[in-house]
Amino acid sequence: MSAETSHRLIKAFLRQPVDRTPVWLMRQAGRYLPEYRQLREKMGGFLAMAKNPEIAAEITLQPLKRFPLDGAIIFSDILMIPDAMGLGLYFAENEGPKFKHMIQHEKDVSTLVIPEPEEKLNYVLDAIKITQKSLENKIPLIGFAGSPWTVATYVISDAKKMLFQAPELLHRLLDKLAESTVKYLNAQISAGADAIMLFDTWGGLLTTRDYHDFSLKYAKKIFSGLQREHKGKKIPCIFFTKQGGQWLEDMLSIQPDVLGLDWTVNIGEAREKINQRAALQGNLDPMLLYSNPKRIQAEVEFILNAYGKYSGHAFNLGHGIPKDVPVENVAALVDAVHSLSAKYHG
Ligand code: CP3
């Protein structure tokens, strides 16, 4: 079936042998980089950058110019879908993302239109195409979206309250978000994304039963609608629920190629439990980047050793890079993964 891939990261996602453990970092393009902050100052903010395809491509490449990373992730956000639905995303200084129109009533959901990615999210698709031209197939590019539950937590003032007060309304919203996300991710794959990641940052807020009914169910709808092959190549799909370590077995039901782990899980125990049914991505505590190169190397060694001499590990953090960690520590992390991992392969 699939054409052979030469990318270390894609091989690890597909549990094929590699020479070293590949590494990329969630939020690898962002505020810890002075060149990002400088461009942000000039452009006037995150949204102006993310909606400009040339700039988004430039920012995607910034961390790759500094560190020998094995993957790039397109510079965008999980909240672009609700923005494209007309909810009006904005960022208030130091307050995080907000929406002009929040979801509260029946009609807020019934009037929501599923966005056509080629019309309403074309800036992301263009950014993918521009980035891929620069990457010249040397490094794979990851596309992404948020899980419906996680996106819902940003467009409802209190999503857990709605879960108990108006569960049917919440289900209708999640369903529309899932449908939009399938179209959006498939458009990213058609535009050239080499892998796809679904971020379920807030799944860990739910009870086990609600996790199944309100998060996993819609992630499954998305994963089963994805076009998981493009131009003869398999497109690995990653699923990540923060604080979802107790549900790894459940997550296999959506058929991910890769499961993301936060830092609360022992990756060796997770590997044994998963038993080659998916690759694993993670799982260094991002706060460790505030320590020093020696401490970082020791933790990298601990994680590599816990995973052991098996294929199917993509090194990453357990969540995004904090916004003000020293750049030297990020460099030390990437180098440590490459230099310390050779002995676990081949
Ligand atoms: O990983 C990458 O480098 C790719 C880009 C990326 C961003 N957001 C850029 C961004 C990705 C993959 C995301 C995902 C995202 N966005 C998630 C899921 C992963 C996670 O972090 O839990 C969530 C929950 C969001 C929503 C979001 N967007 C929040 C909460 C914030 C504010 C947080 C903050 O750090 O201020 C954003 C804005 C945002 N998205 C920034 C970046 C680089 C900061 C923008 C800035 O102020 O310059």
PDB file of C-alpha atoms and ligand atoms in Angstrom, residues 26-31 36 40 46 73-79 91 96-97 144 150 154 199 201-202 319, ligand 1:
ATOM      1  CA  MET A  26       4.007  21.186  21.548  1.00  0.00           C
ATOM      2  CA  ARG A  27       3.977  24.994  21.178  1.00  0.00           C
ATOM      3  CA  GLN A  28       7.466  24.893  19.717  1.00  0.00           C
ATOM      4  CA  ALA A  29       6.707  28.150  17.883  1.00  0.00           C
ATOM      5  CA  GLY A  30       5.737  30.783  20.413  1.00  0.00           C
ATOM      6  CA  ARG A  31       6.596  33.386  22.949  1.00  0.00           C
ATOM      7  CA  TYR A  36       8.417  35.265  17.651  1.00  0.00           C
ATOM      8  CA  ARG A  40       4.190  39.557  17.207  1.00  0.00           C
ATOM      9  CA  PHE A  46      -1.592  36.399  17.556  1.00  0.00           C
ATOM     10  CA  ILE A  73       3.451  21.893  13.496  1.00  0.00           C
ATOM     11  CA  ILE A  74       1.479  24.449  11.570  1.00  0.00           C
ATOM     12  CA  PHE A  75       1.133  27.757  13.408  1.00  0.00           C
ATOM     13  CA  SER A  76      -2.569  28.174  14.080  1.00  0.00           C
ATOM     14  CA  ASP A  77      -4.997  27.466  16.921  1.00  0.00           C
ATOM     15  CA  ILE A  78      -7.705  25.020  17.923  1.00  0.00           C
ATOM     16  CA  LEU A  79     -10.133  27.951  18.158  1.00  0.00           C
ATOM     17  CA  PHE A  91      -7.562  37.808  22.684  1.00  0.00           C
ATOM     18  CA  GLY A  96      -6.389  34.226  26.973  1.00  0.00           C
ATOM     19  CA  PRO A  97      -8.900  33.507  24.208  1.00  0.00           C
ATOM     20  CA  PHE A 144      -4.177  19.794  14.067  1.00  0.00           C
ATOM     21  CA  THR A 150     -12.168  21.001  24.446  1.00  0.00           C
ATOM     22  CA  TYR A 154     -14.072  27.875  25.213  1.00  0.00           C
ATOM     23  CA  PHE A 199      -5.915  18.059  21.153  1.00  0.00           C
ATOM     24  CA  THR A 201      -6.782  19.501  26.566  1.00  0.00           C
ATOM     25  CA  TRP A 202      -9.803  19.452  28.892  1.00  0.00           C
ATOM     26  CA  HIS A 319       1.905  19.734  27.303  1.00  0.00           C
TER      27      HIS A 319
HETATM   28  O1  CP3 B   1       2.215  23.782  18.968  1.00  0.00           O
HETATM   29  C1  CP3 B   1       2.431  24.737  18.187  1.00  0.00           C
HETATM   30  O2  CP3 B   1       3.517  25.368  18.170  1.00  0.00           O
HETATM   31  C2  CP3 B   1       1.370  25.068  17.159  1.00  0.00           C
HETATM   32  C3  CP3 B   1       0.512  26.132  17.451  1.00  0.00           C
HETATM   33  C4  CP3 B   1      -0.575  26.004  18.490  1.00  0.00           C
HETATM   34  C5  CP3 B   1      -1.097  27.139  19.152  1.00  0.00           C
HETATM   35  N1  CP3 B   1      -2.164  26.736  19.899  1.00  0.00           N
HETATM   36  C6  CP3 B   1      -0.577  28.504  19.006  1.00  0.00           C
HETATM   37  C7  CP3 B   1      -0.914  29.496  20.020  1.00  0.00           C
HETATM   38  C8  CP3 B   1      -1.322  24.903  18.920  1.00  0.00           C
HETATM   39  C9  CP3 B   1      -1.158  23.431  18.567  1.00  0.00           C
HETATM   40  C10 CP3 B   1      -2.330  25.390  19.803  1.00  0.00           C
HETATM   41  C11 CP3 B   1      -3.347  24.530  20.409  1.00  0.00           C
HETATM   42  C12 CP3 B   1      -4.226  25.072  21.447  1.00  0.00           C
HETATM   43  N2  CP3 B   1      -4.771  26.325  21.539  1.00  0.00           N
HETATM   44  C13 CP3 B   1      -4.751  24.306  22.510  1.00  0.00           C
HETATM   45  C14 CP3 B   1      -4.516  22.825  22.721  1.00  0.00           C
HETATM   46  C15 CP3 B   1      -3.201  22.549  23.300  1.00  0.00           C
HETATM   47  C16 CP3 B   1      -2.961  23.177  24.640  1.00  0.00           C
HETATM   48  O3  CP3 B   1      -2.108  24.054  24.723  1.00  0.00           O
HETATM   49  O4  CP3 B   1      -3.650  22.750  25.581  1.00  0.00           O
HETATM   50  C17 CP3 B   1      -5.572  25.150  23.271  1.00  0.00           C
HETATM   51  C18 CP3 B   1      -6.320  24.775  24.524  1.00  0.00           C
HETATM   52  C19 CP3 B   1      -5.587  26.413  22.630  1.00  0.00           C
HETATM   53  C20 CP3 B   1      -6.364  27.621  23.017  1.00  0.00           C
HETATM   54  C21 CP3 B   1      -5.490  28.773  23.250  1.00  0.00           C
HETATM   55  N3  CP3 B   1      -4.871  29.505  22.263  1.00  0.00           N
HETATM   56  C22 CP3 B   1      -5.133  29.348  24.493  1.00  0.00           C
HETATM   57  C23 CP3 B   1      -5.596  28.849  25.839  1.00  0.00           C
HETATM   58  C24 CP3 B   1      -4.280  30.426  24.217  1.00  0.00           C
HETATM   59  C25 CP3 B   1      -3.679  31.391  25.170  1.00  0.00           C
HETATM   60  C26 CP3 B   1      -2.633  30.705  25.939  1.00  0.00           C
HETATM   61  C27 CP3 B   1      -1.410  31.520  26.047  1.00  0.00           C
HETATM   62  O5  CP3 B   1      -0.334  30.876  26.088  1.00  0.00           O
HETATM   63  O6  CP3 B   1      -1.497  32.742  26.123  1.00  0.00           O
HETATM   64  C28 CP3 B   1      -4.097  30.483  22.821  1.00  0.00           C
HETATM   65  C29 CP3 B   1      -3.236  31.422  22.083  1.00  0.00           C
HETATM   66  C30 CP3 B   1      -2.078  30.829  21.385  1.00  0.00           C
HETATM   67  N4  CP3 B   1      -2.165  29.783  20.515  1.00  0.00           N
HETATM   68  C31 CP3 B   1      -0.721  31.253  21.479  1.00  0.00           C
HETATM   69  C32 CP3 B   1       0.006  30.434  20.609  1.00  0.00           C
HETATM   70  C33 CP3 B   1       1.482  30.511  20.280  1.00  0.00           C
HETATM   71  C34 CP3 B   1      -0.205  32.420  22.300  1.00  0.00           C
HETATM   72  C35 CP3 B   1      -0.358  33.599  21.402  1.00  0.00           C
HETATM   73  C36 CP3 B   1       0.394  34.787  21.815  1.00  0.00           C
HETATM   74  O7  CP3 B   1      -0.045  35.445  22.759  1.00  0.00           O
HETATM   75  O8  CP3 B   1       1.395  35.079  21.159  1.00  0.00           O
END
